[in-house]
Amino acid sequence: MVEFTGQPLYLKIADDLKKEIRSGGTTPGQKLPSEAELMKQYDVSRTVARQAISRLREDGYAISQQGKGSFAALPGKDRPAKHSSEFEQITEYLSEVRQDVRRLAERMDQLEELVRQKAQGQ
């Protein structure tokens, strides 16, 4: 049974499988556990197991073949990871924050210049 960490179970399962792939415990091309195996191992529903495998595919760590299962993969230049909608939203927000920071830095430069001019004028 999985202990509660505040993280959705499907992400915990996906993270566990990613660590296994990155460490070499599961090699690219090797068959990943089936939904039924994940359900039993983690004591979760089929939906949670399916979401975990879906996340692996989105992140480039799995390739699924209809009727055959899912197989380990490593994201790379040949297989860039697909990004989830949450990732895309966060990236867009981060871009907006960077623009705001640049505008603030420009404004600070202008204010510092005004202070210097005022100090020289006294």
PDB file of C-alpha atoms in Angstrom:
ATOM      1  CA  MET A   1       0.000   0.000   0.000  1.00  0.00           C
ATOM      2  CA  VAL A   2       1.207   3.524  -0.824  1.00  0.00           C
ATOM      3  CA  GLU A   3       1.561   5.994   2.041  1.00  0.00           C
ATOM      4  CA  PHE A   4      -0.079   9.411   1.723  1.00  0.00           C
ATOM      5  CA  THR A   5       2.371  12.138   0.689  1.00  0.00           C
ATOM      6  CA  GLY A   6      -0.055  14.797  -0.562  1.00  0.00           C
ATOM      7  CA  GLN A   7       1.009  13.979  -4.121  1.00  0.00           C
ATOM      8  CA  PRO A   8      -1.573  12.345  -6.423  1.00  0.00           C
ATOM      9  CA  LEU A   9      -0.978   8.599  -6.547  1.00  0.00           C
ATOM     10  CA  TYR A  10      -0.650   8.514 -10.326  1.00  0.00           C
ATOM     11  CA  LEU A  11       2.246  10.991 -10.105  1.00  0.00           C
ATOM     12  CA  LYS A  12       3.897   8.925  -7.366  1.00  0.00           C
ATOM     13  CA  ILE A  13       3.640   5.804  -9.528  1.00  0.00           C
ATOM     14  CA  ALA A  14       4.921   7.647 -12.611  1.00  0.00           C
ATOM     15  CA  ASP A  15       7.821   9.122 -10.607  1.00  0.00           C
ATOM     16  CA  ASP A  16       8.737   5.680  -9.269  1.00  0.00           C
ATOM     17  CA  LEU A  17       8.785   4.246 -12.785  1.00  0.00           C
ATOM     18  CA  LYS A  18      10.802   7.209 -14.141  1.00  0.00           C
ATOM     19  CA  LYS A  19      13.425   6.709 -11.415  1.00  0.00           C
ATOM     20  CA  GLU A  20      13.602   3.023 -12.310  1.00  0.00           C
ATOM     21  CA  ILE A  21      14.119   3.877 -15.996  1.00  0.00           C
ATOM     22  CA  ARG A  22      16.689   6.641 -15.332  1.00  0.00           C
ATOM     23  CA  SER A  23      18.672   4.407 -12.975  1.00  0.00           C
ATOM     24  CA  GLY A  24      18.861   1.643 -15.567  1.00  0.00           C
ATOM     25  CA  GLY A  25      16.787  -0.804 -13.532  1.00  0.00           C
ATOM     26  CA  THR A  26      14.350  -0.802 -16.444  1.00  0.00           C
ATOM     27  CA  THR A  27      16.010  -0.345 -19.813  1.00  0.00           C
ATOM     28  CA  PRO A  28      14.507   1.417 -22.841  1.00  0.00           C
ATOM     29  CA  GLY A  29      12.402  -1.050 -24.789  1.00  0.00           C
ATOM     30  CA  GLN A  30      11.718  -3.208 -21.750  1.00  0.00           C
ATOM     31  CA  LYS A  31       8.044  -3.884 -21.026  1.00  0.00           C
ATOM     32  CA  LEU A  32       6.612  -1.820 -18.183  1.00  0.00           C
ATOM     33  CA  PRO A  33       4.155  -3.235 -15.641  1.00  0.00           C
ATOM     34  CA  SER A  34       0.606  -3.555 -16.973  1.00  0.00           C
ATOM     35  CA  GLU A  35      -2.305  -1.597 -15.535  1.00  0.00           C
ATOM     36  CA  ALA A  36      -3.361  -4.723 -13.622  1.00  0.00           C
ATOM     37  CA  GLU A  37       0.150  -5.143 -12.180  1.00  0.00           C
ATOM     38  CA  LEU A  38       0.284  -1.494 -11.124  1.00  0.00           C
ATOM     39  CA  MET A  39      -3.179  -1.808  -9.558  1.00  0.00           C
ATOM     40  CA  LYS A  40      -2.033  -4.756  -7.481  1.00  0.00           C
ATOM     41  CA  GLN A  41       1.423  -3.374  -6.602  1.00  0.00           C
ATOM     42  CA  TYR A  42       0.168   0.076  -5.524  1.00  0.00           C
ATOM     43  CA  ASP A  43      -3.365  -0.906  -4.439  1.00  0.00           C
ATOM     44  CA  VAL A  44      -4.956   1.663  -6.772  1.00  0.00           C
ATOM     45  CA  SER A  45      -7.824   1.782  -9.256  1.00  0.00           C
ATOM     46  CA  ARG A  46      -7.451   1.135 -12.975  1.00  0.00           C
ATOM     47  CA  THR A  47      -7.982   4.856 -13.577  1.00  0.00           C
ATOM     48  CA  VAL A  48      -4.994   5.770 -11.408  1.00  0.00           C
ATOM     49  CA  ALA A  49      -2.798   3.135 -13.076  1.00  0.00           C
ATOM     50  CA  ARG A  50      -3.895   4.385 -16.512  1.00  0.00           C
ATOM     51  CA  GLN A  51      -3.119   8.013 -15.551  1.00  0.00           C
ATOM     52  CA  ALA A  52       0.374   6.987 -14.401  1.00  0.00           C
ATOM     53  CA  ILE A  53       1.142   5.304 -17.716  1.00  0.00           C
ATOM     54  CA  SER A  54      -0.330   8.272 -19.588  1.00  0.00           C
ATOM     55  CA  ARG A  55       1.966  10.621 -17.650  1.00  0.00           C
ATOM     56  CA  LEU A  56       4.965   8.469 -18.557  1.00  0.00           C
ATOM     57  CA  ARG A  57       4.011   8.752 -22.241  1.00  0.00           C
ATOM     58  CA  GLU A  58       3.543  12.545 -21.954  1.00  0.00           C
ATOM     59  CA  ASP A  59       6.962  12.900 -20.338  1.00  0.00           C
ATOM     60  CA  GLY A  60       8.656  10.678 -22.933  1.00  0.00           C
ATOM     61  CA  TYR A  61       9.358   7.732 -20.619  1.00  0.00           C
ATOM     62  CA  ALA A  62       7.007   5.233 -22.252  1.00  0.00           C
ATOM     63  CA  ILE A  63       5.779   4.100 -25.640  1.00  0.00           C
ATOM     64  CA  SER A  64       2.486   2.224 -25.696  1.00  0.00           C
ATOM     65  CA  GLN A  65       1.447  -0.240 -28.377  1.00  0.00           C
ATOM     66  CA  GLN A  66      -2.177  -1.296 -28.695  1.00  0.00           C
ATOM     67  CA  GLY A  67      -2.587  -4.860 -27.456  1.00  0.00           C
ATOM     68  CA  LYS A  68       1.082  -5.232 -26.493  1.00  0.00           C
ATOM     69  CA  GLY A  69       1.505  -2.909 -23.535  1.00  0.00           C
ATOM     70  CA  SER A  70       3.799  -0.048 -22.614  1.00  0.00           C
ATOM     71  CA  PHE A  71       7.551  -0.055 -22.988  1.00  0.00           C
ATOM     72  CA  ALA A  72      10.232   2.037 -21.288  1.00  0.00           C
ATOM     73  CA  ALA A  73      11.828   4.901 -23.172  1.00  0.00           C
ATOM     74  CA  LEU A  74      14.097   7.840 -22.430  1.00  0.00           C
ATOM     75  CA  PRO A  75      13.156  11.321 -23.618  1.00  0.00           C
ATOM     76  CA  GLY A  76      15.810  12.727 -25.889  1.00  0.00           C
ATOM     77  CA  LYS A  77      16.516  14.591 -29.081  1.00  0.00           C
ATOM     78  CA  ASP A  78      14.904  11.902 -31.212  1.00  0.00           C
ATOM     79  CA  ARG A  79      11.882  11.648 -28.889  1.00  0.00           C
ATOM     80  CA  PRO A  80      11.199  14.992 -27.235  1.00  0.00           C
ATOM     81  CA  ALA A  81       8.836  14.791 -24.274  1.00  0.00           C
ATOM     82  CA  LYS A  82       5.281  15.961 -24.798  1.00  0.00           C
ATOM     83  CA  HIS A  83       4.291  18.517 -22.228  1.00  0.00           C
ATOM     84  CA  SER A  84       1.094  18.359 -20.254  1.00  0.00           C
ATOM     85  CA  SER A  85      -1.371  21.233 -20.327  1.00  0.00           C
ATOM     86  CA  GLU A  86      -0.346  22.095 -16.738  1.00  0.00           C
ATOM     87  CA  PHE A  87       3.283  22.375 -17.866  1.00  0.00           C
ATOM     88  CA  GLU A  88       2.268  24.627 -20.767  1.00  0.00           C
ATOM     89  CA  GLN A  89       0.220  26.872 -18.433  1.00  0.00           C
ATOM     90  CA  ILE A  90       3.083  27.162 -15.951  1.00  0.00           C
ATOM     91  CA  THR A  91       5.545  27.947 -18.748  1.00  0.00           C
ATOM     92  CA  GLU A  92       3.254  30.658 -20.099  1.00  0.00           C
ATOM     93  CA  TYR A  93       2.814  32.153 -16.618  1.00  0.00           C
ATOM     94  CA  LEU A  94       6.579  32.070 -16.030  1.00  0.00           C
ATOM     95  CA  SER A  95       7.113  33.946 -19.287  1.00  0.00           C
ATOM     96  CA  GLU A  96       4.692  36.644 -18.121  1.00  0.00           C
ATOM     97  CA  VAL A  97       6.480  36.885 -14.766  1.00  0.00           C
ATOM     98  CA  ARG A  98       9.832  37.310 -16.546  1.00  0.00           C
ATOM     99  CA  GLN A  99       8.383  40.155 -18.635  1.00  0.00           C
ATOM    100  CA  ASP A 100       7.097  41.825 -15.459  1.00  0.00           C
ATOM    101  CA  VAL A 101      10.509  41.485 -13.813  1.00  0.00           C
ATOM    102  CA  ARG A 102      12.203  43.053 -16.873  1.00  0.00           C
ATOM    103  CA  ARG A 103       9.768  45.995 -16.772  1.00  0.00           C
ATOM    104  CA  LEU A 104      10.391  46.455 -13.056  1.00  0.00           C
ATOM    105  CA  ALA A 105      14.160  46.367 -13.599  1.00  0.00           C
ATOM    106  CA  GLU A 106      13.844  49.027 -16.308  1.00  0.00           C
ATOM    107  CA  ARG A 107      11.723  51.169 -13.987  1.00  0.00           C
ATOM    108  CA  MET A 108      14.282  50.762 -11.177  1.00  0.00           C
ATOM    109  CA  ASP A 109      17.033  51.894 -13.562  1.00  0.00           C
ATOM    110  CA  GLN A 110      14.980  54.987 -14.436  1.00  0.00           C
ATOM    111  CA  LEU A 111      14.360  55.790 -10.760  1.00  0.00           C
ATOM    112  CA  GLU A 112      18.035  55.345  -9.877  1.00  0.00           C
ATOM    113  CA  GLU A 113      18.985  57.696 -12.709  1.00  0.00           C
ATOM    114  CA  LEU A 114      16.516  60.315 -11.415  1.00  0.00           C
ATOM    115  CA  VAL A 115      17.977  60.004  -7.902  1.00  0.00           C
ATOM    116  CA  ARG A 116      21.525  60.453  -9.293  1.00  0.00           C
ATOM    117  CA  GLN A 117      20.465  63.501 -11.293  1.00  0.00           C
ATOM    118  CA  LYS A 118      18.748  65.011  -8.277  1.00  0.00           C
ATOM    119  CA  ALA A 119      21.782  64.345  -6.069  1.00  0.00           C
ATOM    120  CA  GLN A 120      24.095  66.056  -8.576  1.00  0.00           C
ATOM    121  CA  GLY A 121      21.745  69.032  -8.894  1.00  0.00           C
ATOM    122  CA  GLN A 122      21.808  69.850  -5.171  1.00  0.00           C
TER     123      GLN A 122
END
